[in-house]
Amino acid sequence: MRKIIAASIAAGSFTILADRSYAADRDAGAQLAAMCASCHRLDVGNGGIPTILGMSPEMLTRAMLAYRSRERPSHIMRAIALSLSDEEIATVARYLAALNRQVRP
C-alpha cells in the first residue's frame, strides 16, 4: 500500500512540475512572440508580411538559424535571430506552433 501511495505522490509531483514547466515555457514564448507580432500578424491576417503561423517548430527554428547564419538574406530577421539564443528561438517556435492550433481549429 505504501508503494502505491508513494508512486501516486511521485506521479502527481511530476505532473505539477511538468505543468509549471509548460506554463513557464508558454509565458516566455508569448513574451518573445510579441516581438514577432510587430511585423508578422499573429491573427492570421494578411498584412503583406508572410505569416509565421502554421510553421512547425522545426521549420521556424531552421529559418531563424538560417537568418542568423546569413543563409537566408534579411537584415531585420538576422538582427532578430542574433538577439535570441538557440533556446529562445526554440521556445518561440513551440509557442507559435501551439498558438496556430488555437487560431486555426
JSON list of C-alpha atoms in Angstrom, two decimals:
[
{"chain": "A", "resi": 1, "resn": "MET", "atom": "CA", "xyz": [0.00, 0.00, 0.00]},
{"chain": "A", "resi": 2, "resn": "ARG", "atom": "CA", "xyz": [2.85, 2.40, 0.83]},
{"chain": "A", "resi": 3, "resn": "LYS", "atom": "CA", "xyz": [4.41, 1.76, -2.57]},
{"chain": "A", "resi": 4, "resn": "ILE", "atom": "CA", "xyz": [1.15, 2.71, -4.30]},
{"chain": "A", "resi": 5, "resn": "ILE", "atom": "CA", "xyz": [0.85, 5.90, -2.25]},
{"chain": "A", "resi": 6, "resn": "ALA", "atom": "CA", "xyz": [4.50, 6.80, -2.92]},
{"chain": "A", "resi": 7, "resn": "ALA", "atom": "CA", "xyz": [4.06, 6.15, -6.64]},
{"chain": "A", "resi": 8, "resn": "SER", "atom": "CA", "xyz": [0.89, 8.28, -6.70]},
{"chain": "A", "resi": 9, "resn": "ILE", "atom": "CA", "xyz": [2.65, 11.15, -4.92]},
{"chain": "A", "resi": 10, "resn": "ALA", "atom": "CA", "xyz": [5.60, 10.91, -7.30]},
{"chain": "A", "resi": 11, "resn": "ALA", "atom": "CA", "xyz": [3.32, 10.87, -10.36]},
{"chain": "A", "resi": 12, "resn": "GLY", "atom": "CA", "xyz": [1.37, 13.85, -9.02]},
{"chain": "A", "resi": 13, "resn": "SER", "atom": "CA", "xyz": [4.55, 15.78, -8.33]},
{"chain": "A", "resi": 14, "resn": "PHE", "atom": "CA", "xyz": [5.82, 15.07, -11.82]},
{"chain": "A", "resi": 15, "resn": "THR", "atom": "CA", "xyz": [2.53, 16.28, -13.31]},
{"chain": "A", "resi": 16, "resn": "ILE", "atom": "CA", "xyz": [2.65, 19.52, -11.29]},
{"chain": "A", "resi": 17, "resn": "LEU", "atom": "CA", "xyz": [6.27, 20.16, -12.27]},
{"chain": "A", "resi": 18, "resn": "ALA", "atom": "CA", "xyz": [5.54, 19.40, -15.93]},
{"chain": "A", "resi": 19, "resn": "ASP", "atom": "CA", "xyz": [2.56, 21.80, -15.86]},
{"chain": "A", "resi": 20, "resn": "ARG", "atom": "CA", "xyz": [4.71, 24.55, -14.30]},
{"chain": "A", "resi": 21, "resn": "SER", "atom": "CA", "xyz": [7.44, 23.98, -16.86]},
{"chain": "A", "resi": 22, "resn": "TYR", "atom": "CA", "xyz": [4.91, 24.14, -19.69]},
{"chain": "A", "resi": 23, "resn": "ALA", "atom": "CA", "xyz": [3.38, 27.33, -18.26]},
{"chain": "A", "resi": 24, "resn": "ALA", "atom": "CA", "xyz": [6.80, 28.96, -17.91]},
{"chain": "A", "resi": 25, "resn": "ASP", "atom": "CA", "xyz": [7.69, 27.94, -21.48]},
{"chain": "A", "resi": 26, "resn": "ARG", "atom": "CA", "xyz": [4.35, 29.29, -22.73]},
{"chain": "A", "resi": 27, "resn": "ASP", "atom": "CA", "xyz": [4.85, 32.61, -20.90]},
{"chain": "A", "resi": 28, "resn": "ALA", "atom": "CA", "xyz": [8.38, 33.01, -22.25]},
{"chain": "A", "resi": 29, "resn": "GLY", "atom": "CA", "xyz": [7.15, 32.11, -25.72]},
{"chain": "A", "resi": 30, "resn": "ALA", "atom": "CA", "xyz": [4.39, 34.72, -25.51]},
{"chain": "A", "resi": 31, "resn": "GLN", "atom": "CA", "xyz": [6.88, 37.40, -24.49]},
{"chain": "A", "resi": 32, "resn": "LEU", "atom": "CA", "xyz": [9.24, 36.51, -27.32]},
{"chain": "A", "resi": 33, "resn": "ALA", "atom": "CA", "xyz": [6.39, 36.24, -29.85]},
{"chain": "A", "resi": 34, "resn": "ALA", "atom": "CA", "xyz": [5.36, 39.82, -29.07]},
{"chain": "A", "resi": 35, "resn": "MET", "atom": "CA", "xyz": [8.50, 40.87, -30.96]},
{"chain": "A", "resi": 36, "resn": "CYS", "atom": "CA", "xyz": [7.37, 38.78, -33.95]},
{"chain": "A", "resi": 37, "resn": "ALA", "atom": "CA", "xyz": [3.83, 40.17, -33.84]},
{"chain": "A", "resi": 38, "resn": "SER", "atom": "CA", "xyz": [5.04, 43.70, -34.52]},
{"chain": "A", "resi": 39, "resn": "CYS", "atom": "CA", "xyz": [5.65, 42.67, -38.16]},
{"chain": "A", "resi": 40, "resn": "HIS", "atom": "CA", "xyz": [4.05, 39.24, -38.59]},
{"chain": "A", "resi": 41, "resn": "ARG", "atom": "CA", "xyz": [0.42, 39.44, -37.62]},
{"chain": "A", "resi": 42, "resn": "LEU", "atom": "CA", "xyz": [-0.46, 36.60, -35.30]},
{"chain": "A", "resi": 43, "resn": "ASP", "atom": "CA", "xyz": [-4.18, 36.71, -36.02]},
{"chain": "A", "resi": 44, "resn": "VAL", "atom": "CA", "xyz": [-3.86, 35.09, -39.48]},
{"chain": "A", "resi": 45, "resn": "GLY", "atom": "CA", "xyz": [-4.50, 38.47, -41.13]},
{"chain": "A", "resi": 46, "resn": "ASN", "atom": "CA", "xyz": [-2.63, 39.35, -44.30]},
{"chain": "A", "resi": 47, "resn": "GLY", "atom": "CA", "xyz": [-0.51, 42.41, -43.68]},
{"chain": "A", "resi": 48, "resn": "GLY", "atom": "CA", "xyz": [1.85, 41.85, -46.60]},
{"chain": "A", "resi": 49, "resn": "ILE", "atom": "CA", "xyz": [4.46, 40.19, -44.43]},
{"chain": "A", "resi": 50, "resn": "PRO", "atom": "CA", "xyz": [4.29, 36.39, -44.52]},
{"chain": "A", "resi": 51, "resn": "THR", "atom": "CA", "xyz": [2.58, 34.75, -41.59]},
{"chain": "A", "resi": 52, "resn": "ILE", "atom": "CA", "xyz": [4.64, 32.58, -39.33]},
{"chain": "A", "resi": 53, "resn": "LEU", "atom": "CA", "xyz": [1.60, 30.77, -38.00]},
{"chain": "A", "resi": 54, "resn": "GLY", "atom": "CA", "xyz": [1.33, 27.32, -39.44]},
{"chain": "A", "resi": 55, "resn": "MET", "atom": "CA", "xyz": [5.07, 26.75, -39.44]},
{"chain": "A", "resi": 56, "resn": "SER", "atom": "CA", "xyz": [6.19, 23.76, -37.46]},
{"chain": "A", "resi": 57, "resn": "PRO", "atom": "CA", "xyz": [8.59, 24.47, -34.59]},
{"chain": "A", "resi": 58, "resn": "GLU", "atom": "CA", "xyz": [11.32, 22.71, -36.54]},
{"chain": "A", "resi": 59, "resn": "MET", "atom": "CA", "xyz": [10.70, 24.76, -39.68]},
{"chain": "A", "resi": 60, "resn": "LEU", "atom": "CA", "xyz": [10.65, 28.07, -37.81]},
{"chain": "A", "resi": 61, "resn": "THR", "atom": "CA", "xyz": [13.77, 27.16, -35.86]},
{"chain": "A", "resi": 62, "resn": "ARG", "atom": "CA", "xyz": [15.62, 26.25, -39.07]},
{"chain": "A", "resi": 63, "resn": "ALA", "atom": "CA", "xyz": [14.50, 29.52, -40.69]},
{"chain": "A", "resi": 64, "resn": "MET", "atom": "CA", "xyz": [15.72, 31.60, -37.74]},
{"chain": "A", "resi": 65, "resn": "LEU", "atom": "CA", "xyz": [19.06, 29.82, -37.68]},
{"chain": "A", "resi": 66, "resn": "ALA", "atom": "CA", "xyz": [19.36, 30.36, -41.45]},
{"chain": "A", "resi": 67, "resn": "TYR", "atom": "CA", "xyz": [18.76, 34.11, -40.95]},
{"chain": "A", "resi": 68, "resn": "ARG", "atom": "CA", "xyz": [21.37, 34.15, -38.23]},
{"chain": "A", "resi": 69, "resn": "SER", "atom": "CA", "xyz": [23.97, 32.45, -40.44]},
{"chain": "A", "resi": 70, "resn": "ARG", "atom": "CA", "xyz": [23.06, 34.66, -43.44]},
{"chain": "A", "resi": 71, "resn": "GLU", "atom": "CA", "xyz": [21.97, 31.56, -45.37]},
{"chain": "A", "resi": 72, "resn": "ARG", "atom": "CA", "xyz": [18.65, 33.43, -45.77]},
{"chain": "A", "resi": 73, "resn": "PRO", "atom": "CA", "xyz": [19.05, 37.13, -46.52]},
{"chain": "A", "resi": 74, "resn": "SER", "atom": "CA", "xyz": [17.23, 39.71, -44.38]},
{"chain": "A", "resi": 75, "resn": "HIS", "atom": "CA", "xyz": [18.89, 42.39, -42.29]},
{"chain": "A", "resi": 76, "resn": "ILE", "atom": "CA", "xyz": [15.92, 42.67, -39.96]},
{"chain": "A", "resi": 77, "resn": "MET", "atom": "CA", "xyz": [15.49, 38.94, -39.42]},
{"chain": "A", "resi": 78, "resn": "ARG", "atom": "CA", "xyz": [19.24, 38.48, -38.98]},
{"chain": "A", "resi": 79, "resn": "ALA", "atom": "CA", "xyz": [19.28, 41.13, -36.24]},
{"chain": "A", "resi": 80, "resn": "ILE", "atom": "CA", "xyz": [16.35, 39.46, -34.52]},
{"chain": "A", "resi": 81, "resn": "ALA", "atom": "CA", "xyz": [17.89, 35.99, -34.84]},
{"chain": "A", "resi": 82, "resn": "LEU", "atom": "CA", "xyz": [21.16, 37.27, -33.42]},
{"chain": "A", "resi": 83, "resn": "SER", "atom": "CA", "xyz": [19.30, 38.75, -30.44]},
{"chain": "A", "resi": 84, "resn": "LEU", "atom": "CA", "xyz": [17.87, 35.35, -29.48]},
{"chain": "A", "resi": 85, "resn": "SER", "atom": "CA", "xyz": [19.60, 32.33, -28.00]},
{"chain": "A", "resi": 86, "resn": "ASP", "atom": "CA", "xyz": [19.04, 28.90, -29.52]},
{"chain": "A", "resi": 87, "resn": "GLU", "atom": "CA", "xyz": [16.73, 28.07, -26.60]},
{"chain": "A", "resi": 88, "resn": "GLU", "atom": "CA", "xyz": [14.74, 31.29, -27.06]},
{"chain": "A", "resi": 89, "resn": "ILE", "atom": "CA", "xyz": [14.28, 30.51, -30.75]},
{"chain": "A", "resi": 90, "resn": "ALA", "atom": "CA", "xyz": [13.04, 27.02, -29.86]},
{"chain": "A", "resi": 91, "resn": "THR", "atom": "CA", "xyz": [10.73, 28.46, -27.19]},
{"chain": "A", "resi": 92, "resn": "VAL", "atom": "CA", "xyz": [9.09, 30.98, -29.50]},
{"chain": "A", "resi": 93, "resn": "ALA", "atom": "CA", "xyz": [8.81, 28.36, -32.25]},
{"chain": "A", "resi": 94, "resn": "ARG", "atom": "CA", "xyz": [6.97, 25.99, -29.89]},
{"chain": "A", "resi": 95, "resn": "TYR", "atom": "CA", "xyz": [4.73, 28.82, -28.71]},
{"chain": "A", "resi": 96, "resn": "LEU", "atom": "CA", "xyz": [3.80, 29.90, -32.23]},
{"chain": "A", "resi": 97, "resn": "ALA", "atom": "CA", "xyz": [3.05, 26.31, -33.25]},
{"chain": "A", "resi": 98, "resn": "ALA", "atom": "CA", "xyz": [0.75, 25.94, -30.24]},
{"chain": "A", "resi": 99, "resn": "LEU", "atom": "CA", "xyz": [-0.84, 29.34, -30.94]},
{"chain": "A", "resi": 100, "resn": "ASN", "atom": "CA", "xyz": [-1.53, 28.23, -34.52]},
{"chain": "A", "resi": 101, "resn": "ARG", "atom": "CA", "xyz": [-3.56, 25.31, -33.20]},
{"chain": "A", "resi": 102, "resn": "GLN", "atom": "CA", "xyz": [-5.68, 27.74, -31.15]},
{"chain": "A", "resi": 103, "resn": "VAL", "atom": "CA", "xyz": [-6.23, 30.21, -34.01]},
{"chain": "A", "resi": 104, "resn": "ARG", "atom": "CA", "xyz": [-6.86, 27.58, -36.69]},
{"chain": "A", "resi": 105, "resn": "PRO", "atom": "CA", "xyz": [-9.09, 24.80, -35.33]}
]
